[in-house]
């Protein structure tokens, strides 16, 4: 046992010894240190996203990481980080990222769960709104009028009151139809969900004025649906512009009615290439998720599994939809992140901000300055409400007003804020006490949150990491655009030379120009062959075989390359009439007008791939030059520790 215990102790010692320290430098780029902890963090973060197994090798990934740091170094040398466009874009990214990291978690969780629960229901309601400015404080008269209207609706019904009071200017009485979470302002949504069916809420206020809401019905939400479809694209999106989309979809529908398989027809004729290979199957979706209301309405209207719709039109073309399955609302844990993002973009986010400000108030030990508030109340005059107020000349500009962490906000700062916002209080006279206390409350909250935003990078390690990725990523995008992407696309001479030197990489496989005649009935294909042998045109063949409203055969005229999904895998590329092939659960014959053997693509035909390959060549040469410009030194001892930590 003793040797075994010694061996175990030795292994444990190695494991402890191999752990990297936060101060370990993995490599330097011109004496600028890159920490081992950063490399390990990025490696582990991207491990599941890497499909190329070679990139999971630590040495291979280190090479990519060093190249990345070289590019960042070059971007800074070129001062791309000082470009106005870059600064503007980065500020936008930082602002959005900051929102994702700043919230009161307990309040956020409550609001997210509430929104999810509400999203499981749809409400049908009507309302009465009396418009009133959100700064007006004396609202008793409006409130009482709505109470009177509420009583009348309870006695007379909604319709007669609606007809009488609605003027579309100061009073709105409208039917709202069905809605769910996030469709209305939060206060209205809350009132609607808290009111029972058949009842009318008490008056409540939103930024638009005072409302009462009449709840007519509540129903479960539609949930999630999975469908397959066959699409015939609009003419402007088709290669074969001779095909009329409506005519073609009706031909396909007839074949379905004749018993042919939906999946097989989707593979043969659907223009949605992202789904046709899967028999038309689409990713499951919920109401409002797609860009076509017509498509959603049709999909959700199907009730029986395997039920197929009649042809219908959307902005994308003509469709036939088959119901695969339906399920109810998705579990909370699966959609929590989606709802959290919605909550933070919604008006209810103000509740999160208020809770966060209160939390940060304690963290930064912010204290109210009652003496200062009394002073500002004393200098507010009636001129403020006429937009004529000015900051007193004897105001002590630099006197401390609020201290938040290490930041001091002065009397002058708050006075200037009062001066700037006086327009929003024009002709809305209130007492100096009400004005100053209200403005101060919002101002203090905003300043606390702003201080947190300004210091988040130094207080939150996760935020700092993501922000650095944004910062460097944007720099690299601008650098790559300048050094590689634009260089390749604009260098027509270099592109042509590259193409000539690598022409063997851009080859057309065998192709044919012809017409495919398809049918689920082999006899129909045999009849088509006889008609072809007799010199009949494709149009004549379709007219003869598809009579009496039957859709027995469909033709597809195109240039087909070897490997095209419309062609059988063992298809023989020979001019003339082919043999009959059984492919995708149907029978096919191909009238081959001409065969084009394997040949090199022209530069224009292969341009997309040539440009991409040329860009890769330019980048490879450029990386070599960066390695010559900047000295990279890898600490091999630290690298051993990194490998040990990652591999164990």
mmCIF file of C-alpha atoms in Angstrom, residues 170-428:
data_model
loop_
_atom_site.group_PDB
_atom_site.id
_atom_site.type_symbol
_atom_site.label_atom_id
_atom_site.label_comp_id
_atom_site.label_asym_id
_atom_site.label_seq_id
_atom_site.Cartn_x
_atom_site.Cartn_y
_atom_site.Cartn_z
ATOM 1 C CA UNK A 170 -58.686 63.567 -25.714
ATOM 2 C CA UNK A 171 -60.809 60.485 -25.142
ATOM 3 C CA UNK A 172 -60.159 57.093 -26.735
ATOM 4 C CA UNK A 173 -62.594 54.191 -26.389
ATOM 5 C CA UNK A 174 -61.235 51.310 -28.464
ATOM 6 C CA UNK A 175 -61.417 47.545 -28.927
ATOM 7 C CA UNK A 176 -57.875 46.205 -28.564
ATOM 8 C CA UNK A 177 -58.331 42.588 -29.683
ATOM 9 C CA UNK A 178 -56.106 39.859 -28.222
ATOM 10 C CA UNK A 179 -52.714 40.689 -26.735
ATOM 11 C CA UNK A 180 -50.212 39.160 -24.340
ATOM 12 C CA UNK A 181 -47.090 40.154 -22.409
ATOM 13 C CA UNK A 182 -44.953 42.972 -23.862
ATOM 14 C CA UNK A 183 -47.661 44.162 -26.272
ATOM 15 C CA UNK A 184 -48.812 47.069 -24.054
ATOM 16 C CA UNK A 185 -47.045 49.430 -21.653
ATOM 17 C CA UNK A 186 -46.359 47.627 -18.388
ATOM 18 C CA UNK A 187 -48.915 49.483 -16.251
ATOM 19 C CA UNK A 188 -51.688 48.720 -18.759
ATOM 20 C CA UNK A 189 -50.599 45.098 -19.107
ATOM 21 C CA UNK A 190 -50.629 44.686 -15.314
ATOM 22 C CA UNK A 191 -54.105 46.174 -14.958
ATOM 23 C CA UNK A 192 -55.437 43.933 -17.749
ATOM 24 C CA UNK A 193 -53.960 40.736 -16.315
ATOM 25 C CA UNK A 194 -55.155 41.607 -12.811
ATOM 26 C CA UNK A 195 -58.746 42.158 -13.982
ATOM 27 C CA UNK A 196 -61.066 39.165 -14.224
ATOM 28 C CA UNK A 197 -62.986 38.286 -17.393
ATOM 29 C CA UNK A 198 -66.238 40.247 -17.558
ATOM 30 C CA UNK A 199 -64.996 42.903 -15.140
ATOM 31 C CA UNK A 200 -63.726 46.474 -15.550
ATOM 32 C CA UNK A 201 -60.619 47.729 -13.779
ATOM 33 C CA UNK A 202 -60.532 50.759 -11.513
ATOM 34 C CA UNK A 203 -58.932 53.835 -13.142
ATOM 35 C CA UNK A 204 -55.136 53.618 -13.451
ATOM 36 C CA UNK A 205 -52.459 55.848 -14.910
ATOM 37 C CA UNK A 206 -49.884 55.339 -17.670
ATOM 38 C CA UNK A 207 -47.736 57.895 -19.464
ATOM 39 C CA UNK A 208 -50.647 58.416 -21.874
ATOM 40 C CA UNK A 209 -53.198 59.345 -19.218
ATOM 41 C CA UNK A 210 -55.857 57.551 -17.180
ATOM 42 C CA UNK A 211 -57.503 54.308 -18.338
ATOM 43 C CA UNK A 212 -60.106 51.779 -17.442
ATOM 44 C CA UNK A 213 -59.808 48.373 -19.106
ATOM 45 C CA UNK A 214 -62.720 46.067 -19.884
ATOM 46 C CA UNK A 215 -61.542 42.421 -20.039
ATOM 47 C CA UNK A 216 -63.673 40.419 -22.481
ATOM 48 C CA UNK A 217 -61.836 37.104 -22.660
ATOM 49 C CA UNK A 218 -58.678 35.255 -21.655
ATOM 50 C CA UNK A 219 -57.386 32.209 -23.527
ATOM 51 C CA UNK A 220 -54.230 30.041 -23.493
ATOM 52 C CA UNK A 221 -51.539 31.162 -25.936
ATOM 53 C CA UNK A 222 -51.017 29.271 -29.189
ATOM 54 C CA UNK A 223 -47.828 27.536 -28.061
ATOM 55 C CA UNK A 224 -45.355 26.042 -30.543
ATOM 56 C CA UNK A 225 -45.933 24.348 -33.891
ATOM 57 C CA UNK A 226 -43.744 22.202 -36.170
ATOM 58 C CA UNK A 227 -44.579 22.010 -39.861
ATOM 59 C CA UNK A 228 -43.082 21.007 -43.184
ATOM 60 C CA UNK A 229 -43.729 23.004 -46.325
ATOM 61 C CA UNK A 230 -43.321 23.021 -50.058
ATOM 62 C CA UNK A 231 -42.595 26.448 -51.492
ATOM 63 C CA UNK A 232 -42.633 27.695 -55.052
ATOM 64 C CA UNK A 233 -40.818 31.021 -54.990
ATOM 65 C CA UNK A 234 -42.064 34.167 -56.668
ATOM 66 C CA UNK A 235 -40.888 34.551 -60.257
ATOM 67 C CA UNK A 236 -38.188 37.095 -59.375
ATOM 68 C CA UNK A 237 -36.504 34.449 -57.178
ATOM 69 C CA UNK A 238 -36.649 31.568 -59.671
ATOM 70 C CA UNK A 239 -34.088 30.389 -62.160
ATOM 71 C CA UNK A 240 -36.784 28.955 -64.399
ATOM 72 C CA UNK A 241 -38.906 32.061 -65.007
ATOM 73 C CA UNK A 242 -41.174 30.105 -67.382
ATOM 74 C CA UNK A 243 -42.784 28.410 -64.369
ATOM 75 C CA UNK A 244 -45.859 30.197 -63.026
ATOM 76 C CA UNK A 245 -45.687 29.839 -59.199
ATOM 77 C CA UNK A 246 -49.430 29.500 -58.692
ATOM 78 C CA UNK A 247 -49.764 26.970 -61.511
ATOM 79 C CA UNK A 248 -46.817 24.921 -60.224
ATOM 80 C CA UNK A 249 -48.068 24.811 -56.594
ATOM 81 C CA UNK A 250 -51.476 23.644 -57.801
ATOM 82 C CA UNK A 251 -49.806 20.921 -59.853
ATOM 83 C CA UNK A 252 -47.953 19.746 -56.757
ATOM 84 C CA UNK A 253 -51.143 19.888 -54.677
ATOM 85 C CA UNK A 254 -52.891 17.621 -57.185
ATOM 86 C CA UNK A 255 -50.073 15.099 -56.843
ATOM 87 C CA UNK A 256 -50.554 15.166 -53.064
ATOM 88 C CA UNK A 257 -54.271 14.518 -53.511
ATOM 89 C CA UNK A 258 -53.372 11.610 -55.744
ATOM 90 C CA UNK A 259 -51.444 10.016 -52.889
ATOM 91 C CA UNK A 260 -47.834 11.025 -53.542
ATOM 92 C CA UNK A 261 -45.621 11.606 -50.498
ATOM 93 C CA UNK A 262 -45.300 15.156 -49.189
ATOM 94 C CA UNK A 263 -41.612 14.687 -48.311
ATOM 95 C CA UNK A 264 -40.779 13.359 -51.762
ATOM 96 C CA UNK A 265 -42.489 16.260 -53.524
ATOM 97 C CA UNK A 266 -40.704 18.722 -51.222
ATOM 98 C CA UNK A 267 -37.350 17.195 -52.183
ATOM 99 C CA UNK A 268 -38.206 17.368 -55.870
ATOM 100 C CA UNK A 269 -39.902 20.739 -56.226
ATOM 101 C CA UNK A 270 -39.576 23.013 -53.165
ATOM 102 C CA UNK A 271 -37.596 26.202 -53.784
ATOM 103 C CA UNK A 272 -36.732 26.479 -50.066
ATOM 104 C CA UNK A 273 -33.389 24.716 -50.335
ATOM 105 C CA UNK A 274 -32.749 24.986 -46.590
ATOM 106 C CA UNK A 275 -35.646 22.608 -45.913
ATOM 107 C CA UNK A 276 -36.289 20.702 -49.162
ATOM 108 C CA UNK A 277 -33.552 18.152 -48.464
ATOM 109 C CA UNK A 278 -35.323 17.354 -45.159
ATOM 110 C CA UNK A 279 -38.665 16.827 -46.853
ATOM 111 C CA UNK A 280 -39.654 20.453 -46.191
ATOM 112 C CA UNK A 281 -39.270 20.211 -42.395
ATOM 113 C CA UNK A 282 -38.928 23.576 -40.608
ATOM 114 C CA UNK A 283 -37.594 24.413 -37.154
ATOM 115 C CA UNK A 284 -40.415 24.671 -34.565
ATOM 116 C CA UNK A 285 -41.748 28.215 -34.056
ATOM 117 C CA UNK A 286 -44.182 30.203 -31.917
ATOM 118 C CA UNK A 287 -46.646 32.927 -32.828
ATOM 119 C CA UNK A 288 -44.942 36.114 -33.990
ATOM 120 C CA UNK A 289 -41.597 34.414 -34.580
ATOM 121 C CA UNK A 290 -41.723 34.212 -38.376
ATOM 122 C CA UNK A 291 -41.685 37.065 -40.863
ATOM 123 C CA UNK A 292 -44.968 36.033 -42.444
ATOM 124 C CA UNK A 293 -48.290 36.355 -40.626
ATOM 125 C CA UNK A 294 -50.067 34.453 -43.415
ATOM 126 C CA UNK A 295 -47.740 31.479 -42.966
ATOM 127 C CA UNK A 296 -48.145 31.487 -39.175
ATOM 128 C CA UNK A 297 -51.928 31.738 -39.376
ATOM 129 C CA UNK A 298 -52.088 28.768 -41.724
ATOM 130 C CA UNK A 299 -49.638 26.694 -39.659
ATOM 131 C CA UNK A 300 -51.520 27.251 -36.390
ATOM 132 C CA UNK A 301 -54.893 26.629 -38.056
ATOM 133 C CA UNK A 302 -53.959 22.993 -38.762
ATOM 134 C CA UNK A 303 -55.097 20.709 -35.955
ATOM 135 C CA UNK A 304 -54.601 17.083 -36.986
ATOM 136 C CA UNK A 305 -51.121 15.596 -37.294
ATOM 137 C CA UNK A 306 -50.213 15.044 -40.972
ATOM 138 C CA UNK A 307 -52.981 17.508 -42.005
ATOM 139 C CA UNK A 308 -52.072 19.359 -45.202
ATOM 140 C CA UNK A 309 -53.211 22.867 -46.145
ATOM 141 C CA UNK A 310 -54.452 24.005 -49.514
ATOM 142 C CA UNK A 311 -52.009 26.176 -51.502
ATOM 143 C CA UNK A 312 -51.728 29.740 -50.173
ATOM 144 C CA UNK A 313 -49.628 32.782 -50.982
ATOM 145 C CA UNK A 314 -47.202 34.863 -48.886
ATOM 146 C CA UNK A 315 -44.676 37.554 -49.795
ATOM 147 C CA UNK A 316 -42.143 34.779 -50.428
ATOM 148 C CA UNK A 317 -44.213 32.741 -52.869
ATOM 149 C CA UNK A 318 -46.773 29.935 -52.800
ATOM 150 C CA UNK A 319 -46.820 27.252 -50.101
ATOM 151 C CA UNK A 320 -48.393 23.998 -49.011
ATOM 152 C CA UNK A 321 -48.004 23.281 -45.281
ATOM 153 C CA UNK A 322 -48.147 19.961 -43.464
ATOM 154 C CA UNK A 323 -48.614 19.781 -39.686
ATOM 155 C CA UNK A 324 -45.944 17.665 -37.982
ATOM 156 C CA UNK A 325 -46.796 18.454 -34.382
ATOM 157 C CA UNK A 326 -47.926 21.021 -31.827
ATOM 158 C CA UNK A 327 -46.926 21.537 -28.230
ATOM 159 C CA UNK A 328 -47.826 23.963 -25.490
ATOM 160 C CA UNK A 329 -45.844 26.746 -23.914
ATOM 161 C CA UNK A 330 -42.112 26.015 -23.601
ATOM 162 C CA UNK A 331 -40.720 25.365 -20.097
ATOM 163 C CA UNK A 332 -39.596 28.460 -18.212
ATOM 164 C CA UNK A 333 -35.974 27.356 -17.866
ATOM 165 C CA UNK A 334 -35.646 26.980 -21.652
ATOM 166 C CA UNK A 335 -36.868 30.500 -22.458
ATOM 167 C CA UNK A 336 -35.765 32.392 -19.357
ATOM 168 C CA UNK A 337 -32.867 34.161 -21.100
ATOM 169 C CA UNK A 338 -35.132 35.337 -23.928
ATOM 170 C CA UNK A 339 -37.642 36.783 -21.470
ATOM 171 C CA UNK A 340 -34.891 38.438 -19.431
ATOM 172 C CA UNK A 341 -33.726 40.348 -22.524
ATOM 173 C CA UNK A 342 -37.297 41.410 -23.277
ATOM 174 C CA UNK A 343 -37.830 42.630 -19.708
ATOM 175 C CA UNK A 344 -34.673 44.737 -19.827
ATOM 176 C CA UNK A 345 -35.841 46.419 -23.046
ATOM 177 C CA UNK A 346 -39.363 47.006 -21.753
ATOM 178 C CA UNK A 347 -40.789 49.873 -19.654
ATOM 179 C CA UNK A 348 -40.764 47.566 -16.614
ATOM 180 C CA UNK A 349 -36.977 47.882 -16.665
ATOM 181 C CA UNK A 350 -37.496 51.128 -14.675
ATOM 182 C CA UNK A 351 -38.413 48.952 -11.707
ATOM 183 C CA UNK A 352 -35.127 47.098 -12.110
ATOM 184 C CA UNK A 353 -33.191 50.371 -12.318
ATOM 185 C CA UNK A 354 -34.855 51.731 -9.176
ATOM 186 C CA UNK A 355 -34.060 48.545 -7.255
ATOM 187 C CA UNK A 356 -30.474 48.599 -8.573
ATOM 188 C CA UNK A 357 -30.021 52.269 -7.631
ATOM 189 C CA UNK A 358 -31.201 51.525 -4.100
ATOM 190 C CA UNK A 359 -28.737 48.641 -3.851
ATOM 191 C CA UNK A 360 -25.862 50.754 -5.216
ATOM 192 C CA UNK A 361 -26.826 53.634 -2.928
ATOM 193 C CA UNK A 362 -25.841 51.436 0.004
ATOM 194 C CA UNK A 363 -22.753 50.064 -1.753
ATOM 195 C CA UNK A 364 -21.339 53.496 -2.537
ATOM 196 C CA UNK A 365 -22.567 54.987 0.788
ATOM 197 C CA UNK A 366 -24.443 57.851 -0.854
ATOM 198 C CA UNK A 367 -26.058 60.330 1.539
ATOM 199 C CA UNK A 368 -28.906 62.756 0.906
ATOM 200 C CA UNK A 369 -27.936 66.408 1.279
ATOM 201 C CA UNK A 370 -30.975 67.999 2.931
ATOM 202 C CA UNK A 371 -29.208 71.330 3.339
ATOM 203 C CA UNK A 372 -28.576 71.450 -0.418
ATOM 204 C CA UNK A 373 -32.170 70.530 -1.247
ATOM 205 C CA UNK A 374 -33.464 73.345 0.970
ATOM 206 C CA UNK A 375 -31.112 75.757 -0.783
ATOM 207 C CA UNK A 376 -32.305 74.777 -4.281
ATOM 208 C CA UNK A 377 -35.939 75.046 -3.193
ATOM 209 C CA UNK A 378 -35.220 78.602 -2.099
ATOM 210 C CA UNK A 379 -33.825 79.686 -5.491
ATOM 211 C CA UNK A 380 -36.662 78.267 -7.641
ATOM 212 C CA UNK A 381 -38.986 81.103 -8.695
ATOM 213 C CA UNK A 382 -42.060 81.369 -10.939
ATOM 214 C CA UNK A 383 -39.729 82.190 -13.834
ATOM 215 C CA UNK A 384 -38.706 78.503 -13.863
ATOM 216 C CA UNK A 385 -42.126 77.504 -15.216
ATOM 217 C CA UNK A 386 -41.864 80.176 -17.926
ATOM 218 C CA UNK A 387 -38.445 78.870 -19.102
ATOM 219 C CA UNK A 388 -36.843 82.132 -17.935
ATOM 220 C CA UNK A 389 -34.992 80.894 -14.851
ATOM 221 C CA UNK A 390 -31.209 81.268 -14.744
ATOM 222 C CA UNK A 391 -28.636 79.915 -12.315
ATOM 223 C CA UNK A 392 -27.907 82.539 -9.602
ATOM 224 C CA UNK A 393 -24.518 84.169 -10.049
ATOM 225 C CA UNK A 394 -23.696 83.780 -6.365
ATOM 226 C CA UNK A 395 -24.216 79.988 -6.410
ATOM 227 C CA UNK A 396 -21.210 78.132 -4.965
ATOM 228 C CA UNK A 397 -20.445 76.153 -8.121
ATOM 229 C CA UNK A 398 -17.836 73.796 -6.661
ATOM 230 C CA UNK A 399 -19.534 73.043 -3.357
ATOM 231 C CA UNK A 400 -20.123 69.304 -2.856
ATOM 232 C CA UNK A 401 -23.723 68.292 -3.519
ATOM 233 C CA UNK A 402 -23.570 64.454 -3.603
ATOM 234 C CA UNK A 403 -20.634 62.073 -3.230
ATOM 235 C CA UNK A 404 -20.887 58.699 -4.991
ATOM 236 C CA UNK A 405 -17.861 56.516 -4.367
ATOM 237 C CA UNK A 406 -14.888 58.621 -5.486
ATOM 238 C CA UNK A 407 -17.023 61.000 -7.587
ATOM 239 C CA UNK A 408 -18.230 64.350 -6.281
ATOM 240 C CA UNK A 409 -21.226 66.046 -7.881
ATOM 241 C CA UNK A 410 -21.304 69.772 -7.189
ATOM 242 C CA UNK A 411 -23.981 72.403 -6.653
ATOM 243 C CA UNK A 412 -23.076 73.672 -10.114
ATOM 244 C CA UNK A 413 -23.739 70.247 -11.687
ATOM 245 C CA UNK A 414 -27.241 70.022 -10.204
ATOM 246 C CA UNK A 415 -28.020 73.664 -10.991
ATOM 247 C CA UNK A 416 -27.107 73.115 -14.641
ATOM 248 C CA UNK A 417 -29.331 70.037 -14.712
ATOM 249 C CA UNK A 418 -32.251 72.088 -13.361
ATOM 250 C CA UNK A 419 -31.563 74.749 -15.973
ATOM 251 C CA UNK A 420 -31.502 72.255 -18.874
ATOM 252 C CA UNK A 421 -34.765 70.518 -17.986
ATOM 253 C CA UNK A 422 -36.896 73.585 -17.227
ATOM 254 C CA UNK A 423 -38.498 73.331 -20.677
ATOM 255 C CA UNK A 424 -40.149 70.047 -19.642
ATOM 256 C CA UNK A 425 -41.823 71.918 -16.755
ATOM 257 C CA UNK A 426 -43.089 74.837 -18.820
ATOM 258 C CA UNK A 427 -46.580 75.952 -17.692
ATOM 259 C CA UNK A 428 -46.711 73.106 -15.172
#
